[in-house]
Coordinates of C-alpha atoms (C1' of nucleotides) in Angstrom, one line a residue:
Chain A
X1 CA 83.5 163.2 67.8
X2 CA 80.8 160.7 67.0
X3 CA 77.6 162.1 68.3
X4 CA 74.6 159.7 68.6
X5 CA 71.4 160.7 67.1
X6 CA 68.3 159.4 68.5
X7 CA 67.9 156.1 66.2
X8 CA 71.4 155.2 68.0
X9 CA 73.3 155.2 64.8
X10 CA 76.9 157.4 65.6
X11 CA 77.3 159.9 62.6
X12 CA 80.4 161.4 61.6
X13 CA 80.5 165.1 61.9
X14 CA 81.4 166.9 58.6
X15 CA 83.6 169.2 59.9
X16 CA 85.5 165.7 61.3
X17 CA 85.3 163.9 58.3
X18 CA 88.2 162.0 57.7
X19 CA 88.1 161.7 54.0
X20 CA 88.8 165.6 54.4
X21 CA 92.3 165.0 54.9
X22 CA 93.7 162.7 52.1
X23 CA 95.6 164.6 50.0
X24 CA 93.1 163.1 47.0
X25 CA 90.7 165.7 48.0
X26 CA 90.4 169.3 47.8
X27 CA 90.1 171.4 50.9
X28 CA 87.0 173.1 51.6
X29 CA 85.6 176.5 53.1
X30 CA 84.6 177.1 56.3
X31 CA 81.3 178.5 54.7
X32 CA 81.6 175.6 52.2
X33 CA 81.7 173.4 55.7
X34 CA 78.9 174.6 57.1
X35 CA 76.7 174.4 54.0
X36 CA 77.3 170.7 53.8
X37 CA 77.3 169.3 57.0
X38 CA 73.9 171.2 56.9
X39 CA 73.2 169.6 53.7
X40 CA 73.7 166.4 55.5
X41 CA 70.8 165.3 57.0
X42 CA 72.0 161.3 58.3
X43 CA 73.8 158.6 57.3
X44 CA 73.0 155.1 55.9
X45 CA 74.7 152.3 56.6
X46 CA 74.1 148.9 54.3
X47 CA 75.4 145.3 54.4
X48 CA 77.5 143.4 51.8
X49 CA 75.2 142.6 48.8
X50 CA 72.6 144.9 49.4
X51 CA 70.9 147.1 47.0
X52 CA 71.4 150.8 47.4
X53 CA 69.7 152.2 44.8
X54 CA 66.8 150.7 42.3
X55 CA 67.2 151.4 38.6
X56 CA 63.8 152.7 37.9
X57 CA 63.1 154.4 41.7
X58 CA 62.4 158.0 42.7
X59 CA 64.7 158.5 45.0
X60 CA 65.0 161.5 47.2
X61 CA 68.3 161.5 48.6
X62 CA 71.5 161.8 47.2
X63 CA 74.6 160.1 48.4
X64 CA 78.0 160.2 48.9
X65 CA 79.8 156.9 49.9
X66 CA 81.9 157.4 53.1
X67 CA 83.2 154.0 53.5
X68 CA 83.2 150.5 51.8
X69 CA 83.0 149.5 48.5
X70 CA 80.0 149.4 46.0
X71 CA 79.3 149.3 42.1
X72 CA 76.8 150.7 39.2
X73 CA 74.9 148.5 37.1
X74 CA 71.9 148.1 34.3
X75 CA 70.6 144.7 33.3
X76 CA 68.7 143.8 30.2
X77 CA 65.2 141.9 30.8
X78 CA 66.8 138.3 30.2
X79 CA 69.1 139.1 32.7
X80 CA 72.4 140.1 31.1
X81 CA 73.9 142.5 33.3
X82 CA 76.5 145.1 32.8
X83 CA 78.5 146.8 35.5
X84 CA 79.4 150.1 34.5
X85 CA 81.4 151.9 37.1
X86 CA 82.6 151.3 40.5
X87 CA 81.9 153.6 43.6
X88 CA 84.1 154.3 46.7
X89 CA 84.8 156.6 49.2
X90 CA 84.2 160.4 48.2
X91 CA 81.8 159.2 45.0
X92 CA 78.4 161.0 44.7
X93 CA 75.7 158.5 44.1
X94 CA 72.2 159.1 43.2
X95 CA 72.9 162.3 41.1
X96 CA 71.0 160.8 38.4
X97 CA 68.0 160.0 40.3
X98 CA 68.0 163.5 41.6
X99 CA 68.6 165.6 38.2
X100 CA 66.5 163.3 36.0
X101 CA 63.9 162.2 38.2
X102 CA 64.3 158.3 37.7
X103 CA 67.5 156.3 38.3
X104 CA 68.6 154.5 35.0
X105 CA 70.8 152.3 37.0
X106 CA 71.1 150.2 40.1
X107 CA 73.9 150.2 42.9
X108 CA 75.3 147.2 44.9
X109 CA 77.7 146.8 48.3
X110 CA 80.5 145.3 47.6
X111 CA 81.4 145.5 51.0
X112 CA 79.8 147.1 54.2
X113 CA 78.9 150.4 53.4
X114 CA 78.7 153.4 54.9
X115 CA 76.8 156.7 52.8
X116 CA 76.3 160.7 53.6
X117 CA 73.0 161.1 53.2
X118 CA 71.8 164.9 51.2
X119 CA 68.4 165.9 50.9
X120 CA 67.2 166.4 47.2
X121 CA 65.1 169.3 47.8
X122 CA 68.3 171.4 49.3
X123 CA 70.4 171.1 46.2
X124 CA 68.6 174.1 44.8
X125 CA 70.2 176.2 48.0
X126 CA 73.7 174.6 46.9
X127 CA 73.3 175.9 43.2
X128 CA 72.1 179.9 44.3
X129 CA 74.6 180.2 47.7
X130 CA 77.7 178.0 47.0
X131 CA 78.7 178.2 43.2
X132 CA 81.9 176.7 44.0
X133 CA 80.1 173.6 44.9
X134 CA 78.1 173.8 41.7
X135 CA 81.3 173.9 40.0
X136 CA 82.5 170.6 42.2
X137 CA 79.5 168.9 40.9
X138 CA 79.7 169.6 37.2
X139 CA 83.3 168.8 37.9
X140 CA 82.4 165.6 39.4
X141 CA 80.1 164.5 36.8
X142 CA 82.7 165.3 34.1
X143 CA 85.1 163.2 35.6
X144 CA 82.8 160.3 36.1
X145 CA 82.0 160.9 32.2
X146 CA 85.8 160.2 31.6
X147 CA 86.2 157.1 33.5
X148 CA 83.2 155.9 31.4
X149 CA 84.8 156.8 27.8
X150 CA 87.8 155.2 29.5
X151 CA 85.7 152.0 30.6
X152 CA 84.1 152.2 27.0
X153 CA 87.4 152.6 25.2
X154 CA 88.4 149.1 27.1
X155 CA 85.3 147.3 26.4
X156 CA 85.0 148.2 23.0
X157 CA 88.9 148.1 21.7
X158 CA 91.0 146.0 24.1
X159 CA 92.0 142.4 24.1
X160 CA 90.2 140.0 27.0
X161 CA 93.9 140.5 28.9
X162 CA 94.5 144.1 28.6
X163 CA 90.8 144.6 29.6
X164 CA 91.1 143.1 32.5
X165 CA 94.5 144.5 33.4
X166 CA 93.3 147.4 32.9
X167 CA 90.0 147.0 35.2
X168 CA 92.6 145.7 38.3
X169 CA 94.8 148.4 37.7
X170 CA 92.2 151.1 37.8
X171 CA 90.5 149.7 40.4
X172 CA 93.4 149.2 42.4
X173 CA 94.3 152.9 41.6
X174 CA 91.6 154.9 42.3
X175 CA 91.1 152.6 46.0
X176 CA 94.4 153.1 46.6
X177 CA 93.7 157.5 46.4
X178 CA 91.1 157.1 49.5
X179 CA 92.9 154.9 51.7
X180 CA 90.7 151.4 51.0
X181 CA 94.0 149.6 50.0
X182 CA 96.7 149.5 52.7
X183 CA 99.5 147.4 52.1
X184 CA 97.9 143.6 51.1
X185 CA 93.8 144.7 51.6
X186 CA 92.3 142.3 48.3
X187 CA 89.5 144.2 45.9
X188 CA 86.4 142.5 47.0
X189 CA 85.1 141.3 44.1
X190 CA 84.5 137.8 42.6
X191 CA 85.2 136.5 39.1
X192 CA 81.5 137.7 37.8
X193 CA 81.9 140.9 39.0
X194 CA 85.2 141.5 36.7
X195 CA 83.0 139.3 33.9
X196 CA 80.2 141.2 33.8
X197 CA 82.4 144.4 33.7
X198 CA 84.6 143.6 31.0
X199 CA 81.9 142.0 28.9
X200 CA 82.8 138.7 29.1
X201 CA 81.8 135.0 30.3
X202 CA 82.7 133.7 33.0
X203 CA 84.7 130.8 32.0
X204 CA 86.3 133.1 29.5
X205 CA 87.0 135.7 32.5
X206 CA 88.3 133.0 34.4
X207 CA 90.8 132.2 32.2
X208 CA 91.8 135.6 31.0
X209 CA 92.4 136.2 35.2
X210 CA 94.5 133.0 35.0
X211 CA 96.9 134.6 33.0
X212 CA 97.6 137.3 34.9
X213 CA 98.1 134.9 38.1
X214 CA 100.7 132.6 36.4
X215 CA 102.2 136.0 35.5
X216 CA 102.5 137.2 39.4
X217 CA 100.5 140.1 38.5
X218 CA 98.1 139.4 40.8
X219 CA 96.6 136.7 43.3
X220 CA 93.1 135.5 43.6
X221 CA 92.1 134.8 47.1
X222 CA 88.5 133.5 48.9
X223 CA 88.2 137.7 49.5
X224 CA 88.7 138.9 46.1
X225 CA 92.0 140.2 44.3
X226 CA 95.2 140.8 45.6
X227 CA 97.2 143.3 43.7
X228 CA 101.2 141.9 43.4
X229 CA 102.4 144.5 40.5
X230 CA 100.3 147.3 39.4
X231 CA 103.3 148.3 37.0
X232 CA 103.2 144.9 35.7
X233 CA 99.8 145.5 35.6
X234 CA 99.9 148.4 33.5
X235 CA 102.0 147.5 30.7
X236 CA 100.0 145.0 30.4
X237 CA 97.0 146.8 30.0
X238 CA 98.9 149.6 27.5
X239 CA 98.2 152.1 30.2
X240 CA 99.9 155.0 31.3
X241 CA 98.4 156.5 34.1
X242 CA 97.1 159.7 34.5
X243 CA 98.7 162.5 36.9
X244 CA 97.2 162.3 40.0
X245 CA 95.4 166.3 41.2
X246 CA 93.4 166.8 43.4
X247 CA 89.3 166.4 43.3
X248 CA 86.8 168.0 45.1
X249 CA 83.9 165.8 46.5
X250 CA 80.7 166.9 48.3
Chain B
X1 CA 69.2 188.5 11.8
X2 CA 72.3 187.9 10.8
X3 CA 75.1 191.0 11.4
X4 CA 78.2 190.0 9.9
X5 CA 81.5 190.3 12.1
X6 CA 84.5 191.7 10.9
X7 CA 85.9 188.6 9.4
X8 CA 82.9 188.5 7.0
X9 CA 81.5 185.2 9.4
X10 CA 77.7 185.7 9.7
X11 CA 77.0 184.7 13.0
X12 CA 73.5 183.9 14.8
X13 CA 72.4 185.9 17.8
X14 CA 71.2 183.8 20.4
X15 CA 67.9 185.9 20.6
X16 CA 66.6 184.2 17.6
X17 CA 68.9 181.1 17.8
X18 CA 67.1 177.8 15.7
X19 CA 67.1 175.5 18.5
X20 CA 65.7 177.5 21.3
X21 CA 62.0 177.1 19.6
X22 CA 62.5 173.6 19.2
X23 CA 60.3 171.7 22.3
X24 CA 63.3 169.6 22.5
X25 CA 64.7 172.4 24.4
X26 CA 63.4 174.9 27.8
X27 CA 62.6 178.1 27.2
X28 CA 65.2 180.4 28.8
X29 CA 64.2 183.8 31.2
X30 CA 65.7 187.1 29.1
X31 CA 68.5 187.3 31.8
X32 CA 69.5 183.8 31.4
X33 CA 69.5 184.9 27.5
X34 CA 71.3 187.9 27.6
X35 CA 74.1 186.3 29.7
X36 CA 74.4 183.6 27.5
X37 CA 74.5 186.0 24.3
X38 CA 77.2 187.9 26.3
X39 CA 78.8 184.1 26.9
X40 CA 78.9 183.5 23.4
X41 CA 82.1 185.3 21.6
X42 CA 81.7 183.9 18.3
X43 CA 81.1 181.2 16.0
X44 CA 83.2 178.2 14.5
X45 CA 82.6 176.7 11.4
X46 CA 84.1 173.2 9.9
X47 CA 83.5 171.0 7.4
X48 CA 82.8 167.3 7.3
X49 CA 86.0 165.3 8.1
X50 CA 88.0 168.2 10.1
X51 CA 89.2 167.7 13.8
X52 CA 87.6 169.9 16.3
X53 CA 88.8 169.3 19.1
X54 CA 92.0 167.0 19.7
X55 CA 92.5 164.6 22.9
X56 CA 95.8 166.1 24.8
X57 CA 94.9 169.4 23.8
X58 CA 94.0 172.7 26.2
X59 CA 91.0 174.3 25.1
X60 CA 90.5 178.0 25.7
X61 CA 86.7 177.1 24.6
X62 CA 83.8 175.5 25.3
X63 CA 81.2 174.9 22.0
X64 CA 77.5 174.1 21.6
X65 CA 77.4 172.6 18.2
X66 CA 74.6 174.7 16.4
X67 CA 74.0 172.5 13.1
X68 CA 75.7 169.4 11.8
X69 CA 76.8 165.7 13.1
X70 CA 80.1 165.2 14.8
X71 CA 81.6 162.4 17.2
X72 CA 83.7 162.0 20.0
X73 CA 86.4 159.3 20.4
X74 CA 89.6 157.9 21.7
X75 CA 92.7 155.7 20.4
X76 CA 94.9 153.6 21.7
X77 CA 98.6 154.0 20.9
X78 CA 98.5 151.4 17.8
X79 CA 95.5 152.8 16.3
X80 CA 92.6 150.9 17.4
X81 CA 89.5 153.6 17.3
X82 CA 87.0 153.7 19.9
X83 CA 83.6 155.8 19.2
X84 CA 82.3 157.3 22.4
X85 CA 79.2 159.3 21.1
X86 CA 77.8 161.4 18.6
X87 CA 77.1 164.8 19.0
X88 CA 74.0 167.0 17.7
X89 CA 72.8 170.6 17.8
X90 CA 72.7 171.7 21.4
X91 CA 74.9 169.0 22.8
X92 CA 77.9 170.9 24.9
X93 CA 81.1 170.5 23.2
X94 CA 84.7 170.6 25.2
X95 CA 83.4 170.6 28.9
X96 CA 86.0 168.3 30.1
X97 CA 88.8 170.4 28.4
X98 CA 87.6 173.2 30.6
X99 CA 86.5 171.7 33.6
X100 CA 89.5 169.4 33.9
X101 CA 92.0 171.1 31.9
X102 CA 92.9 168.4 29.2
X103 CA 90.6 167.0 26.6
X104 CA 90.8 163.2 27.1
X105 CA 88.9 162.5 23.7
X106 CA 88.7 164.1 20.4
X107 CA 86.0 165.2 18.6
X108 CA 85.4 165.3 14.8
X109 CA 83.1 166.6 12.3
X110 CA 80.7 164.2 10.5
X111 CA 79.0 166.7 8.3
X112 CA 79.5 170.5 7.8
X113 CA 79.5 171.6 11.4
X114 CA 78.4 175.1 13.3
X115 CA 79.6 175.7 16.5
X116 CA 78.9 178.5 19.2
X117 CA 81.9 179.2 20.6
X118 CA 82.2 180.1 24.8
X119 CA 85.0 181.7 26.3
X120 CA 86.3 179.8 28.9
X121 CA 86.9 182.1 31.4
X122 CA 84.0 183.7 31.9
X123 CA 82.6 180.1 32.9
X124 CA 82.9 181.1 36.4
X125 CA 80.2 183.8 36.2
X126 CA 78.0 181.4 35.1
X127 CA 78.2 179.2 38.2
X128 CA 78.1 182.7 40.5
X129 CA 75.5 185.0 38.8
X130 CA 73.1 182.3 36.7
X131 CA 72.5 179.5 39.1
X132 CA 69.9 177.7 37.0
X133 CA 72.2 177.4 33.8
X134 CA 74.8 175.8 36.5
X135 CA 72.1 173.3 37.0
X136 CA 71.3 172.8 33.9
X137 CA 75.3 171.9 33.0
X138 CA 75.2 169.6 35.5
X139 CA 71.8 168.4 33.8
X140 CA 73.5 167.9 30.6
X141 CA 76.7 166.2 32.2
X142 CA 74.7 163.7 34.0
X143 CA 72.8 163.1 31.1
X144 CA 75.6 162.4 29.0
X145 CA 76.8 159.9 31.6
X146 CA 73.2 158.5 31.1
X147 CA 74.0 157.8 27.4
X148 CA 76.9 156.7 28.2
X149 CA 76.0 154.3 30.5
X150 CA 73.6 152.8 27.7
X151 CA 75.9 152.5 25.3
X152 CA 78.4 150.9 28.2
X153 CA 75.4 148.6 28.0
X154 CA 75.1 148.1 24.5
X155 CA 78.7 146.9 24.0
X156 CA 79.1 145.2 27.1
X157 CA 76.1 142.6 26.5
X158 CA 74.3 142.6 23.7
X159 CA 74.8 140.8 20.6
X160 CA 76.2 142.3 17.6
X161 CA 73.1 142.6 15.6
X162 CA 71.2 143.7 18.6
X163 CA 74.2 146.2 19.0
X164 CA 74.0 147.7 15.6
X165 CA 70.3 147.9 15.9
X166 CA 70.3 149.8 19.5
X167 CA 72.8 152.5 17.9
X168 CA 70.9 153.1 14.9
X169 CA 67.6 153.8 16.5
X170 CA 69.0 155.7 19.0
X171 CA 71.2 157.7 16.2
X172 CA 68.0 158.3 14.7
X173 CA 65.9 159.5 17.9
X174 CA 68.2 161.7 18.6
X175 CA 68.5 163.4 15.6
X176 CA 64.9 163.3 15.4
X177 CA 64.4 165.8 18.0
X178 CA 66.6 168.2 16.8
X179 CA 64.9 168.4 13.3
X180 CA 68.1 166.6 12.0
X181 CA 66.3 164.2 10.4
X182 CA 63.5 165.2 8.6
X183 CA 61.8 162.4 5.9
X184 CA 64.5 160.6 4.3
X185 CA 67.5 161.9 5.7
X186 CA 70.3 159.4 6.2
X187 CA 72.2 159.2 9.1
X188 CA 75.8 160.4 8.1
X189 CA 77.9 157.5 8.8
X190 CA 80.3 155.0 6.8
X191 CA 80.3 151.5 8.2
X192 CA 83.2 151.9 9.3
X193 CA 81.9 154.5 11.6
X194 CA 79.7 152.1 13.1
X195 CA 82.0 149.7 13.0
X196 CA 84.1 151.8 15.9
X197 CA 81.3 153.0 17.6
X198 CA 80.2 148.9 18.0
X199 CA 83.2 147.6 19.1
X200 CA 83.5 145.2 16.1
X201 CA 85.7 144.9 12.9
X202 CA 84.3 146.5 9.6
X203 CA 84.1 143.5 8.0
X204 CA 81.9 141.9 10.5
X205 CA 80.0 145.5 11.0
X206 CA 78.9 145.0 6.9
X207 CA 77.5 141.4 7.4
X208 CA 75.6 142.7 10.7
X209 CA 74.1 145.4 8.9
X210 CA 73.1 143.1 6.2
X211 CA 71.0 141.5 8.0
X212 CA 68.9 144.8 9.0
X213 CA 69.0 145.9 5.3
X214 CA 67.6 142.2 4.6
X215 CA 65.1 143.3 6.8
X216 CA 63.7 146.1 5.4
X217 CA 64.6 148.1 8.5
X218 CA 67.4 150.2 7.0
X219 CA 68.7 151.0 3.8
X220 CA 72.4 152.0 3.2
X221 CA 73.4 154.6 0.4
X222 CA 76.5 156.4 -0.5
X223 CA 75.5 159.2 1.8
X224 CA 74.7 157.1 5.1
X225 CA 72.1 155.4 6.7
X226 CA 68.8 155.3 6.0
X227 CA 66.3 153.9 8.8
X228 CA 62.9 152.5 7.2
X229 CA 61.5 151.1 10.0
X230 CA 62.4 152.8 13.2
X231 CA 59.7 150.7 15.7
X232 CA 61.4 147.2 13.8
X233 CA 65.0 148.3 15.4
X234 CA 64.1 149.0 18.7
X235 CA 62.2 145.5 18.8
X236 CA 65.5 143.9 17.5
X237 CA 67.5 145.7 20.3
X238 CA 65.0 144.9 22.6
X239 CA 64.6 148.1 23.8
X240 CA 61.9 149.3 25.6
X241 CA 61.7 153.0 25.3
X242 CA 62.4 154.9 28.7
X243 CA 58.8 155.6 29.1
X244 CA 57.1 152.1 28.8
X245 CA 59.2 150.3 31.0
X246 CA 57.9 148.5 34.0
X247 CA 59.2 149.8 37.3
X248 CA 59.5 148.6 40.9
X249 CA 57.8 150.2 43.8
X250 CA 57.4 149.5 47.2
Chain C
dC1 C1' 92.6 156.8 -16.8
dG2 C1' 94.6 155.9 -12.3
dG3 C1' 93.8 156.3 -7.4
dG4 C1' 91.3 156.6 -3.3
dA5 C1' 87.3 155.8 -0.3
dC6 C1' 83.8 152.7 0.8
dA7 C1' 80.9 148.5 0.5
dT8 C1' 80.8 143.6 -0.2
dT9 C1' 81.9 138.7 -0.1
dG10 C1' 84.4 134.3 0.7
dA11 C1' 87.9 131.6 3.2
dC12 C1' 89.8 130.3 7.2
dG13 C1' 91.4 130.5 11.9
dG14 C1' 91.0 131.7 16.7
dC15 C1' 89.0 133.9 20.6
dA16 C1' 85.2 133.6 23.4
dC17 C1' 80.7 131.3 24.3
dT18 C1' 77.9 127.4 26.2
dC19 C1' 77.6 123.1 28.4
dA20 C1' 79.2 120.1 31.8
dA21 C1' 81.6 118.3 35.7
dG22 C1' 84.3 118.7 39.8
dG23 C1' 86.8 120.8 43.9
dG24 C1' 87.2 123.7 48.0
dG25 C1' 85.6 126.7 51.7
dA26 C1' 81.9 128.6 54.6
dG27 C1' 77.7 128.2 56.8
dT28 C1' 73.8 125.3 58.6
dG29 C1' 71.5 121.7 60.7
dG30 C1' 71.1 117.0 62.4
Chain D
dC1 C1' 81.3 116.2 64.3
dC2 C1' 79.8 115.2 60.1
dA3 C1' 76.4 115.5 56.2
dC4 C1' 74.6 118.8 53.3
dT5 C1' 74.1 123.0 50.7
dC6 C1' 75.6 127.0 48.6
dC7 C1' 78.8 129.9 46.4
dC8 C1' 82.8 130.5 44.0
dC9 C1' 86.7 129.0 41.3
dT10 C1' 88.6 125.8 37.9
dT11 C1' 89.1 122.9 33.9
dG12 C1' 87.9 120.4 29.5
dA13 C1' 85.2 119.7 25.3
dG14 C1' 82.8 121.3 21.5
dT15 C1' 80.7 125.1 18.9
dG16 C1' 80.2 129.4 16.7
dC17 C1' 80.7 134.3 16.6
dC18 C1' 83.7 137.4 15.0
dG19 C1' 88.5 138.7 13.5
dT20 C1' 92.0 138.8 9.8
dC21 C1' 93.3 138.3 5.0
dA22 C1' 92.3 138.9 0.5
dA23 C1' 89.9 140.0 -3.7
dT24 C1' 86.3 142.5 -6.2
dG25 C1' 83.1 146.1 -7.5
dT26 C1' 81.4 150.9 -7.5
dC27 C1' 81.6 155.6 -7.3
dC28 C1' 83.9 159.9 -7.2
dC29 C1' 87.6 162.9 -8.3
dG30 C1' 92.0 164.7 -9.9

DNA sequence: CGGGACATTGACGGCACTCAAGGGGAGTGG
DNA sequence: CCACTCCCCTTGAGTGCCGTCAATGTCCCG
């Protein structure tokens, strides 16, 4: 089931993984299978807090997170920095990088984290023998397009609350799809993580997130946030969620 | 050059389309061309103002805008506007309608607009038989996430003037390389265009602007914006173009 | 000539920023 | 076991950026 390679690190098998069977995800081929568990040449496995990918490196792989928690984010040169997107199980990372030679943005653990690991130069083989995989990417790269005209909308439009309803909410969501919420499991971020999401301070975040907890939307614990009523949440937020189908991921 | 079709539309064949000479844009192999001619079913044109694609609708097309200035944007239930991005010759129109089966923005027409129009569903022989134009959609896709991110950016943490400044150099670079702006074009925008697209209110947008029009860096007329001093905004946005940046390496 | 779209400007209030100080928990070292 | 430090959350005070309201001017068009 967990086959050690040589460096002693246990990989999971492709054919085995067990993101495969949430209902989130698409089923694959068997020839779709074997392509990417061919594709897959390792796996990477980072702490809390470290840096997966360097805004402004060459990379040559090209991830897909298998467990854990991480985030996408630019800076300016003073220092502001923006977090753009969230990443979790399923979620290609490094695309960028690997399309447009140069990664415009950096990527953070937010938690321990496991990744796939794909070799750049086979993603040729995947575009001229598995066109149903090309599809899943353009797919994939469309949908992360809409979360970020959904992130923008927020930013740009919504009031310091309903942004950050709207952040927990989402998050809380989308974790929830893979399995990395279970019953009372808290978001593992702190306060500047939401701030420098939604655009704000960090006082002002603070007491924005105040709000919510003297509403008994949420909780705020030493391990990050603790979801108590994503409906609550919601309306809040002046959200109605979308139907949940089914995704592919690579 | 330019047969007419039944309906009296002239339409462009994509043999001698505008933009393919452009070095904005690769050359394509005569296959690639011929199956995109064969792609193409027709052509769509609007004038300034009119809605071409509406969020909650289902799309039997997929455009490439061929000559004009449109945007894409959302709304929130009481009104409040959010501009996502603006679109030029060549950009990809409608991808998310098609890929994921309900637009989740609209799109309108800033100027007298062209568009190629794609049929749906023969998308799927693109991603079997012409493996390099599937790469190249997932090119553009990620490369509109790329902007996106930017702009994410933009809103999220810089100040308003340095806001205003980043989206009208950018506007203007843009269009540049498409030959949309040629001498002293304005940019075809009301304030209150930029006003949505920056996340602030109109009023506030005009006294921001001001203060670049005080500048000698822009000039605003009746028709748009007018950028006098394109190296002057990027300093004020503090934006380094892609290619000067400093960058880590190990 | 009236009406609509857009730019402009002033007044005023509030949301969000910076500065500053303090508390609690976890980890470290004496 | 207790200081000490670091990180994170919390709260108050004061300032200012930016929002709303309101009024005016210009241009275009019916």
């Amino acid at each position: 089931m967990s086959p050690k390679k040589p460096n002693g690190i246990s990989t999971t098998p492709c054919q085995h993984c067990p993101l495969r069977d949430l209902p989130h995800f698409r089923d694959f081929s068997s020839p779709e299978l074997d392509f990417v568990s061919r594709f897959k040449t390792g796996e990477l496995a980072v702490e809390s807090g470290s840096v997966i990918l360097m805004e402004g490196s060459h990379s040559a792989h090209l991830y897909t997170v298998l467990h854990g928690w991480a985030f996408r984010y630019k800076t300016l040169e003073d220092g502001r920095r923006q977090i753009l997107n969230y990443v979790m199980p399923g979620d290609l990372v490094g695309l960028q990088g690997t399309v447009m030679g140069e990664m415009q943005h950096s990527v953070e653990a937010l938690s321990p984290v496991t990744l796939c690991v794909f070799e750049r130069s086979r993603l040729n083989n995947l575009f001229t023998d598995h066109p149903t995989l090309a599809y899943d990417l353009t797919w994939i790269a469309a949908s992360e397009e809409r979360m970020l005209d959904n992130h923008l909308l927020s930013i740009g439009r919504r009031t310091a609350l309903e942004r950050a309803a709207y952040l927990i909410a989402f998050l809380y969501s989308k974790a929830k799809a893979v399995n990395l919420i279970q019953g009372q499991t808290p978001i593992p971020v702190t306060q500047q993580h939401v701030a420098d999401t939604l655009g704000l301070s960090i006082v002002h975040t603070n007491k924005t997130l105040r709000k919510l907890v003297d509403r008994d939307l949420i909780r705020w614990t030493d391990k990050g946030c603790l979801v108590l009523d994503n409906d609550g949440l919601s309306h809040v937020a002046g959200w109605q969620s979308d139907e949940k189908r089914q995704r592919p991921f690579i």
